[in-house]
Amino acid sequence: MASSTNEGSVSETQSGKKSKKNTNQVDESQLFTVPDGWKEPAFTKEDNPKGLLEESSFATLFPKYREAYLKECWPLVQKALGDSHIKATLDLIEGSITVCTTKKTFDPYAVVRARDLIKLLARSVPFEQAVRILEDDMACDIIKIGTLVRTRERFVKRRQRLIGPKGSTLKALELLTNCYVMVQGNTVSALGPFNGLKEVRKVVLDTMKNIHPIYNIKTLMIKRELSKDPELRLQSWERFLPNFRHKNLTKRKEPKKKTTKKEYTPFPPQQPESQIDKELATGEFFLRESVKKRKKMEEIKVKQAEVLTKRQEERNRAFIPPKEKPVMKKTNKAPSEAKIDIEAIKAKVRKAKTKKLGAPAVNPVPQTTPAYDKKKKNKG
């Protein structure tokens, strides 16, 4: 009896362990999914009634062309930041915007959101979109793309590829990621949820690495459809996603004129000979001036004689008669005598005679009577 009770207790403990493992597994799987419609509670003054201990501030510079727009929308910026008790100052002389906390500020993260707001305004993001950063579910990302490509022409082409014809590529990216994307100068400003910002950064960096954005947009479209199916949430999506392989380009064309590099030598090239060195080598340097002049005159006379002979030859060419072609007599070939067909001529004559009126036939054909006519005659 005792053994049976012990066995029962052991089996209960084992089943208890298994049930604990199952509950742990269920809890871990539930952590991966966020319930639909769940929202984090807002941070109120009751959560931090005493406020902040010290003042914190952030400042950013803005370009000259944004000055007019910031002047217009500055009252709206102050009103939006006034709800979270943050002070904002616009310095047009230095070209900077500063945000700082006050004694009434209770949310410690509000100043960070205000810093992101002024950064977006400085990067040409309109106020209507930039104000959304003050919401809890929103974040921003400013991607620097100016140093990712070496040549300026290539950088402009790839940046235009990201925007697309009439902004169609950028619009498709915004719809798939639920983010607002602004391409301005050497930066790309993105505003939206965290998951969307991650995808936007990947697409922008891949475009600057010469990967067309349409490939990433296609994968995002497939992921969007797969996320609607609750059964595929915990499964791997690699089998559904396309694999775009980078094709090897053809070999670079070789230049017509190939330059062969000379062998490296540490010694400098030999110095060219001067006129005096050449005269020393031939011995002309030691001659008298009268002999040198005489030699030069002889060389000049030889050259003049060569030029005169050439000119004389050119003049004589005009008097040389051209070669005449031999005249060929045209001989008319006698036409080949055609063979006369006598039989054909005779046949024609016969036909002509038969056609004439009153002319007897040449070979009259005897008339044949049919057999049944002869029988009638015999009977009669």
mmCIF file of N, CA and C in Angstrom, residues 23-36 38 195 227 230-237:
data_model
loop_
_atom_site.group_PDB
_atom_site.id
_atom_site.type_symbol
_atom_site.label_atom_id
_atom_site.label_comp_id
_atom_site.label_asym_id
_atom_site.label_seq_id
_atom_site.Cartn_x
_atom_site.Cartn_y
_atom_site.Cartn_z
ATOM 1 N N THR A 23 2.578 26.238 -19.116
ATOM 2 C CA THR A 23 2.158 27.613 -18.819
ATOM 3 C C THR A 23 3.258 28.602 -19.177
ATOM 4 N N ASN A 24 4.538 28.238 -18.914
ATOM 5 C CA ASN A 24 5.658 29.120 -19.263
ATOM 6 C C ASN A 24 5.744 29.330 -20.773
ATOM 7 N N GLN A 25 5.560 28.218 -21.527
ATOM 8 C CA GLN A 25 5.607 28.322 -22.978
ATOM 9 C C GLN A 25 4.492 29.222 -23.513
ATOM 10 N N VAL A 26 3.322 29.095 -22.944
ATOM 11 C CA VAL A 26 2.189 29.922 -23.372
ATOM 12 C C VAL A 26 2.458 31.379 -23.077
ATOM 13 N N ASP A 27 3.039 31.639 -21.904
ATOM 14 C CA ASP A 27 3.331 33.027 -21.522
ATOM 15 C C ASP A 27 4.359 33.655 -22.465
ATOM 16 N N GLU A 28 5.410 32.893 -22.852
ATOM 17 C CA GLU A 28 6.445 33.403 -23.747
ATOM 18 C C GLU A 28 5.872 33.706 -25.133
ATOM 19 N N SER A 29 4.998 32.855 -25.617
ATOM 20 C CA SER A 29 4.399 33.074 -26.939
ATOM 21 C C SER A 29 3.493 34.302 -26.941
ATOM 22 N N GLN A 30 2.842 34.543 -25.800
ATOM 23 C CA GLN A 30 1.961 35.711 -25.716
ATOM 24 C C GLN A 30 2.744 37.018 -25.665
ATOM 25 N N LEU A 31 4.003 36.920 -25.199
ATOM 26 C CA LEU A 31 4.815 38.140 -25.124
ATOM 27 C C LEU A 31 5.141 38.696 -26.507
ATOM 28 N N PHE A 32 5.200 37.837 -27.530
ATOM 29 C CA PHE A 32 5.566 38.287 -28.878
ATOM 30 C C PHE A 32 4.470 39.119 -29.531
ATOM 31 N N THR A 33 3.238 38.915 -29.137
ATOM 32 C CA THR A 33 2.119 39.607 -29.775
ATOM 33 C C THR A 33 1.578 40.694 -28.863
ATOM 34 N N VAL A 34 1.263 41.822 -29.463
ATOM 35 C CA VAL A 34 0.655 42.936 -28.736
ATOM 36 C C VAL A 34 -0.835 42.925 -29.044
ATOM 37 N N PRO A 35 -1.668 42.996 -28.032
ATOM 38 C CA PRO A 35 -3.124 42.975 -28.311
ATOM 39 C C PRO A 35 -3.541 44.143 -29.185
ATOM 40 N N ASP A 36 -4.507 43.887 -30.052
ATOM 41 C CA ASP A 36 -4.997 44.930 -30.957
ATOM 42 C C ASP A 36 -5.731 46.007 -30.156
ATOM 43 N N TRP A 38 -4.355 48.077 -28.093
ATOM 44 C CA TRP A 38 -3.722 48.390 -26.802
ATOM 45 C C TRP A 38 -2.936 49.689 -26.920
ATOM 46 N N ASN A 195 8.456 50.620 -35.839
ATOM 47 C CA ASN A 195 8.637 49.565 -36.850
ATOM 48 C C ASN A 195 8.765 50.149 -38.256
ATOM 49 N N SER A 227 1.202 39.499 -42.456
ATOM 50 C CA SER A 227 0.894 39.912 -41.071
ATOM 51 C C SER A 227 -0.610 39.837 -40.772
ATOM 52 N N PRO A 230 -3.188 35.369 -38.714
ATOM 53 C CA PRO A 230 -2.707 35.139 -37.341
ATOM 54 C C PRO A 230 -1.912 33.844 -37.190
ATOM 55 N N GLU A 231 -2.107 32.867 -38.089
ATOM 56 C CA GLU A 231 -1.384 31.595 -37.992
ATOM 57 C C GLU A 231 0.096 31.751 -38.350
ATOM 58 N N LEU A 232 0.412 32.731 -39.199
ATOM 59 C CA LEU A 232 1.804 32.919 -39.661
ATOM 60 C C LEU A 232 2.599 33.887 -38.802
ATOM 61 N N ARG A 233 2.057 34.358 -37.707
ATOM 62 C CA ARG A 233 2.751 35.362 -36.890
ATOM 63 C C ARG A 233 4.019 34.797 -36.249
ATOM 64 N N LEU A 234 3.958 33.551 -35.780
ATOM 65 C CA LEU A 234 5.091 32.938 -35.089
ATOM 66 C C LEU A 234 5.947 32.081 -36.012
ATOM 67 N N GLN A 235 5.659 32.076 -37.301
ATOM 68 C CA GLN A 235 6.434 31.291 -38.258
ATOM 69 C C GLN A 235 7.419 32.174 -39.019
ATOM 70 N N SER A 236 8.405 31.510 -39.632
ATOM 71 C CA SER A 236 9.389 32.227 -40.448
ATOM 72 C C SER A 236 8.802 32.546 -41.817
ATOM 73 N N TRP A 237 9.045 33.761 -42.302
ATOM 74 C CA TRP A 237 8.476 34.216 -43.577
ATOM 75 C C TRP A 237 9.478 34.149 -44.724
#
